[in-house]
């Protein structure tokens, strides 16, 4: 194999690379009496043999995972305009911060006296998130955005039931992310869908018809999942608040407005922030993230316990004495090390840095939109997009080409494809979020690639159907994966 | 300061291209009353050097350089250097959910390997690709059992850690889920009594929150006799010695992944794992990776069983989870590969030997005894007579030793957990024992002084 050929060559599984008796681990020499498990654990059913884990020397181990990494695209490798995900540069300063021994070695059940640095940091972070959202108090337990949604909806439920008010429904727009209705169902609510109007914004007249005394709340992303700012948000808030219902802000798109517009000022009562999006903590292939929830004063009593408080002597502590709390959502304190990264990010930017950050994210999205919309029109073109835009590839259908094909061809041209087929209300949706950390040249090259592919769709559609050709595998048979359900390695499954 | 690369010329050219006069113009369509005017009340931006300086000061205000004997689901196991080397690779670190499998084979294959490892550790055939943490994993497993049995009541062992019990209640409350708790016995084990026929699941932990090994087989029989599922929250290093819960009849095995190469980091991020029997695959929450082939017949991996998930099934999804803890799952895979089967066995055996030594030594301190009599592996509960356990934990912290958590409720409330990993030396155990004797003496003296002169001489001290 050529020396650089491993980027495309198949990599056996770690089990196939395994050889009996190989090992990496060394244990400290035992300086106490060795205990015989069978004697020490009478009546306990012991393992006949240890679990069949891989057996590898350390260099082979490292090579295996290095080769796997070669078969993976990340922001560090190239442009990653995955809409709704804010795939921006993940600053390494945050990695260094989170790895400081004082943070890394801190046990979750260490007494508060041993965690003063982390508690003070969380208290600062709470204050900053309150300032950014225009709200009053926060919880850090939620481990991701959807976890925050569940938390926020449970807060809304607790608020209503504390007032003896049993409400049944949560309204979500037809453009909402799937986690919104799923979280509403987990919170015991019926889901009511409000349609979008012609401009891609919530149809506020229809919303008015749907809202009544049984409405617990509305979940909204603003800008919405089309990348459009809900211009009538104040009227929307008034409609909900008039009947005592609350507004939930899905912060997935906060990168568009951080430091520019505050959810609390728009009338939102509860917000989750995806710190792995807006505050650039690494997405890790699908987590870990963090989804802190920030609330208005009237929801604060219901926050998950414990919460960070300051004693009169200036020390910080966890306060679990919260009689109205919804309880707990995390076994420890949430993804603390992810929050430390977010803290570093905020400290680096400062207030003014956040304002230029969000504005440049909006600039980059509008720049790309303006350069491709003649060939890939916006799904809803009436309003100016914010940090992302949703184009429709429905024009490609005339050539028998779908947005999937365009996306796969983008891979051959060096780009991670944008989000596609979401939101559901745009036919052949292509959701592009460049983020602020990409340069004009990168965006120009990407635009050229998109335009080239649209031209190829007409001249050589097969090229798109056959894409990608430059990857370790071509298109995969997802139907077969679902039928055969090979979900783990077996000695025969190779 | 931001990380955007735009020069002034770039900004001017790009703004001109879209017909905007300045950056503020991008927000001018938003109602003016909503736009932030002026500066935010946030600190000013700083250089990287200054940021790291500020963070170092926060980190130094923690006191982690104590000798860690704390347990309660997070343990001071050694994390080998190779774990960090793998998960800091930018191709993995800075990728996201593998929606485009052709450019995500590295992560997808790693998750497939992770699922295999979890299947081996739990003794069940199917694993998902991770959940947020062990606590939320318990709640997800309970939901699966309730859907499977069409019942809405669960029985939790009092020796399932308190946070997990609270999370089950928090998740269950809006769905009208009934939660009952059964006390453990004097041994610290959960009695495998008769299970009512309206119970969806019995939930125990192995070893449990008191460190004691449960009889999974008996629990499984009792649960199954009532048509209920047995859910076991597994401390994963335990199966270096113990039979896997899956082999003993558990239907769902979940757990906190922290012991598998995650470090402490104040409890997060780590991950939750969840494994189940074949018949439950369509009720699994979250991502699942499956093997398939590409158009050339080459083996490859994709996310599968997608019709369970929120982006497709919306309010009828099995769970709302989207972003999970993928990188932590990969760290666990690397760790477990580093260990290998013999390493896992040696690890569990080393913890057992060291914990037995520590228990013997610590219970020679006056007024210190094991809180329960059942068999334990690396963690055990101590009863400290006549003192406030939180004060003792605080006193030990000042002496440089961390123990805990204090058992918050149930028959053993007030006992203190001590965990002994492969890192804890005989000298450290000796140091802890002496410090404990000291702290107890001081505590009792203070209690006596507070009770007034009539209370008699202070008890305590060390008999050994
Ligand atoms: C609009 C929107 N809402 C909610 C979520 C859920 O966030 P998370 O994946 O962090 O749970 C996402 C994320 O992908 C999203 O794009």
PDB file of N, CA and C in Angstrom, chain B residues 304-340:
ATOM      1  N   UNK B 304     -28.382   3.610  12.332  1.00  0.00           N
ATOM      2  CA  UNK B 304     -29.490   2.777  11.865  1.00  0.00           C
ATOM      3  C   UNK B 304     -30.657   2.824  12.852  1.00  0.00           C
ATOM      4  N   UNK B 305     -31.741   2.127  12.491  1.00  0.00           N
ATOM      5  CA  UNK B 305     -32.974   2.160  13.289  1.00  0.00           C
ATOM      6  C   UNK B 305     -33.391   3.609  13.501  1.00  0.00           C
ATOM      7  N   UNK B 306     -33.218   4.404  12.469  1.00  0.00           N
ATOM      8  CA  UNK B 306     -33.416   5.849  12.613  1.00  0.00           C
ATOM      9  C   UNK B 306     -34.878   6.213  12.850  1.00  0.00           C
ATOM     10  N   UNK B 307     -35.792   5.333  12.484  1.00  0.00           N
ATOM     11  CA  UNK B 307     -37.215   5.667  12.639  1.00  0.00           C
ATOM     12  C   UNK B 307     -37.645   5.762  14.101  1.00  0.00           C
ATOM     13  N   UNK B 308     -36.736   5.462  15.040  1.00  0.00           N
ATOM     14  CA  UNK B 308     -37.055   5.654  16.461  1.00  0.00           C
ATOM     15  C   UNK B 308     -36.832   7.100  16.871  1.00  0.00           C
ATOM     16  N   UNK B 309     -36.038   7.844  16.096  1.00  0.00           N
ATOM     17  CA  UNK B 309     -35.434   9.059  16.622  1.00  0.00           C
ATOM     18  C   UNK B 309     -36.255  10.315  16.380  1.00  0.00           C
ATOM     19  N   UNK B 310     -35.929  11.339  17.163  1.00  0.00           N
ATOM     20  CA  UNK B 310     -36.737  12.556  17.196  1.00  0.00           C
ATOM     21  C   UNK B 310     -36.808  13.275  15.847  1.00  0.00           C
ATOM     22  N   UNK B 311     -35.728  13.252  15.065  1.00  0.00           N
ATOM     23  CA  UNK B 311     -35.766  14.033  13.824  1.00  0.00           C
ATOM     24  C   UNK B 311     -36.708  13.398  12.806  1.00  0.00           C
ATOM     25  N   UNK B 312     -37.010  12.121  12.983  1.00  0.00           N
ATOM     26  CA  UNK B 312     -37.932  11.460  12.071  1.00  0.00           C
ATOM     27  C   UNK B 312     -39.296  11.264  12.718  1.00  0.00           C
ATOM     28  N   UNK B 313     -39.292  10.765  13.942  1.00  0.00           N
ATOM     29  CA  UNK B 313     -40.550  10.376  14.582  1.00  0.00           C
ATOM     30  C   UNK B 313     -41.165  11.518  15.396  1.00  0.00           C
ATOM     31  N   UNK B 314     -40.412  12.574  15.635  1.00  0.00           N
ATOM     32  CA  UNK B 314     -40.895  13.746  16.371  1.00  0.00           C
ATOM     33  C   UNK B 314     -41.574  13.347  17.684  1.00  0.00           C
ATOM     34  N   UNK B 315     -42.839  13.759  17.944  1.00  0.00           N
ATOM     35  CA  UNK B 315     -43.388  13.518  19.289  1.00  0.00           C
ATOM     36  C   UNK B 315     -43.592  12.039  19.601  1.00  0.00           C
ATOM     37  N   UNK B 316     -43.469  11.166  18.608  1.00  0.00           N
ATOM     38  CA  UNK B 316     -43.598   9.738  18.889  1.00  0.00           C
ATOM     39  C   UNK B 316     -42.232   9.039  18.980  1.00  0.00           C
ATOM     40  N   UNK B 317     -41.175   9.817  19.062  1.00  0.00           N
ATOM     41  CA  UNK B 317     -39.827   9.243  19.165  1.00  0.00           C
ATOM     42  C   UNK B 317     -39.662   8.493  20.488  1.00  0.00           C
ATOM     43  N   UNK B 318     -38.709   7.545  20.532  1.00  0.00           N
ATOM     44  CA  UNK B 318     -38.470   6.810  21.774  1.00  0.00           C
ATOM     45  C   UNK B 318     -37.829   7.701  22.836  1.00  0.00           C
ATOM     46  N   UNK B 319     -37.174   8.773  22.415  1.00  0.00           N
ATOM     47  CA  UNK B 319     -36.551   9.708  23.347  1.00  0.00           C
ATOM     48  C   UNK B 319     -36.320  11.008  22.577  1.00  0.00           C
ATOM     49  N   UNK B 320     -36.034  12.094  23.312  1.00  0.00           N
ATOM     50  CA  UNK B 320     -35.710  13.349  22.622  1.00  0.00           C
ATOM     51  C   UNK B 320     -34.214  13.501  22.373  1.00  0.00           C
ATOM     52  N   UNK B 321     -33.413  12.542  22.829  1.00  0.00           N
ATOM     53  CA  UNK B 321     -31.956  12.754  22.810  1.00  0.00           C
ATOM     54  C   UNK B 321     -31.446  12.908  21.377  1.00  0.00           C
ATOM     55  N   UNK B 322     -30.535  13.849  21.214  1.00  0.00           N
ATOM     56  CA  UNK B 322     -29.956  14.154  19.898  1.00  0.00           C
ATOM     57  C   UNK B 322     -28.441  14.121  20.103  1.00  0.00           C
ATOM     58  N   UNK B 323     -27.829  15.253  20.443  1.00  0.00           N
ATOM     59  CA  UNK B 323     -26.429  15.232  20.856  1.00  0.00           C
ATOM     60  C   UNK B 323     -26.303  14.345  22.087  1.00  0.00           C
ATOM     61  N   UNK B 324     -25.321  13.437  22.080  1.00  0.00           N
ATOM     62  CA  UNK B 324     -25.155  12.574  23.245  1.00  0.00           C
ATOM     63  C   UNK B 324     -23.749  12.792  23.793  1.00  0.00           C
ATOM     64  N   UNK B 325     -22.985  11.736  24.027  1.00  0.00           N
ATOM     65  CA  UNK B 325     -21.663  11.923  24.642  1.00  0.00           C
ATOM     66  C   UNK B 325     -20.635  11.133  23.831  1.00  0.00           C
ATOM     67  N   UNK B 326     -20.723  11.250  22.525  1.00  0.00           N
ATOM     68  CA  UNK B 326     -19.958  10.381  21.636  1.00  0.00           C
ATOM     69  C   UNK B 326     -18.463  10.339  21.951  1.00  0.00           C
ATOM     70  N   UNK B 327     -17.846  11.493  22.108  1.00  0.00           N
ATOM     71  CA  UNK B 327     -16.384  11.494  22.304  1.00  0.00           C
ATOM     72  C   UNK B 327     -16.006  10.773  23.598  1.00  0.00           C
ATOM     73  N   UNK B 328     -16.857  10.873  24.598  1.00  0.00           N
ATOM     74  CA  UNK B 328     -16.605  10.161  25.857  1.00  0.00           C
ATOM     75  C   UNK B 328     -16.728   8.656  25.639  1.00  0.00           C
ATOM     76  N   UNK B 329     -17.663   8.265  24.781  1.00  0.00           N
ATOM     77  CA  UNK B 329     -17.811   6.839  24.467  1.00  0.00           C
ATOM     78  C   UNK B 329     -16.548   6.336  23.762  1.00  0.00           C
ATOM     79  N   UNK B 330     -15.998   7.157  22.882  1.00  0.00           N
ATOM     80  CA  UNK B 330     -14.762   6.768  22.200  1.00  0.00           C
ATOM     81  C   UNK B 330     -13.616   6.680  23.209  1.00  0.00           C
ATOM     82  N   UNK B 331     -13.576   7.616  24.152  1.00  0.00           N
ATOM     83  CA  UNK B 331     -12.541   7.552  25.202  1.00  0.00           C
ATOM     84  C   UNK B 331     -12.657   6.234  25.965  1.00  0.00           C
ATOM     85  N   UNK B 332     -13.883   5.823  26.245  1.00  0.00           N
ATOM     86  CA  UNK B 332     -14.093   4.566  26.965  1.00  0.00           C
ATOM     87  C   UNK B 332     -13.609   3.386  26.134  1.00  0.00           C
ATOM     88  N   UNK B 333     -13.875   3.439  24.832  1.00  0.00           N
ATOM     89  CA  UNK B 333     -13.414   2.368  23.945  1.00  0.00           C
ATOM     90  C   UNK B 333     -11.883   2.273  23.974  1.00  0.00           C
ATOM     91  N   UNK B 334     -11.234   3.422  23.906  1.00  0.00           N
ATOM     92  CA  UNK B 334      -9.763   3.430  23.934  1.00  0.00           C
ATOM     93  C   UNK B 334      -9.278   2.872  25.275  1.00  0.00           C
ATOM     94  N   UNK B 335      -9.905   3.308  26.342  1.00  0.00           N
ATOM     95  CA  UNK B 335      -9.495   2.862  27.675  1.00  0.00           C
ATOM     96  C   UNK B 335      -9.626   1.352  27.822  1.00  0.00           C
ATOM     97  N   UNK B 336     -10.773   0.851  27.392  1.00  0.00           N
ATOM     98  CA  UNK B 336     -11.046  -0.574  27.544  1.00  0.00           C
ATOM     99  C   UNK B 336     -10.117  -1.391  26.648  1.00  0.00           C
ATOM    100  N   UNK B 337      -9.765  -0.840  25.490  1.00  0.00           N
ATOM    101  CA  UNK B 337      -8.807  -1.512  24.609  1.00  0.00           C
ATOM    102  C   UNK B 337      -7.423  -1.501  25.258  1.00  0.00           C
ATOM    103  N   UNK B 338      -7.089  -0.419  25.897  1.00  0.00           N
ATOM    104  CA  UNK B 338      -5.826  -0.316  26.630  1.00  0.00           C
ATOM    105  C   UNK B 338      -5.794  -1.368  27.742  1.00  0.00           C
ATOM    106  N   UNK B 339      -6.928  -1.501  28.456  1.00  0.00           N
ATOM    107  CA  UNK B 339      -6.988  -2.499  29.526  1.00  0.00           C
ATOM    108  C   UNK B 339      -6.890  -3.916  28.986  1.00  0.00           C
ATOM    109  N   UNK B 340      -7.732  -4.237  28.009  1.00  0.00           N
ATOM    110  CA  UNK B 340      -7.848  -5.619  27.566  1.00  0.00           C
ATOM    111  C   UNK B 340      -8.508  -6.457  28.639  1.00  0.00           C
TER     112      UNK B 340
END
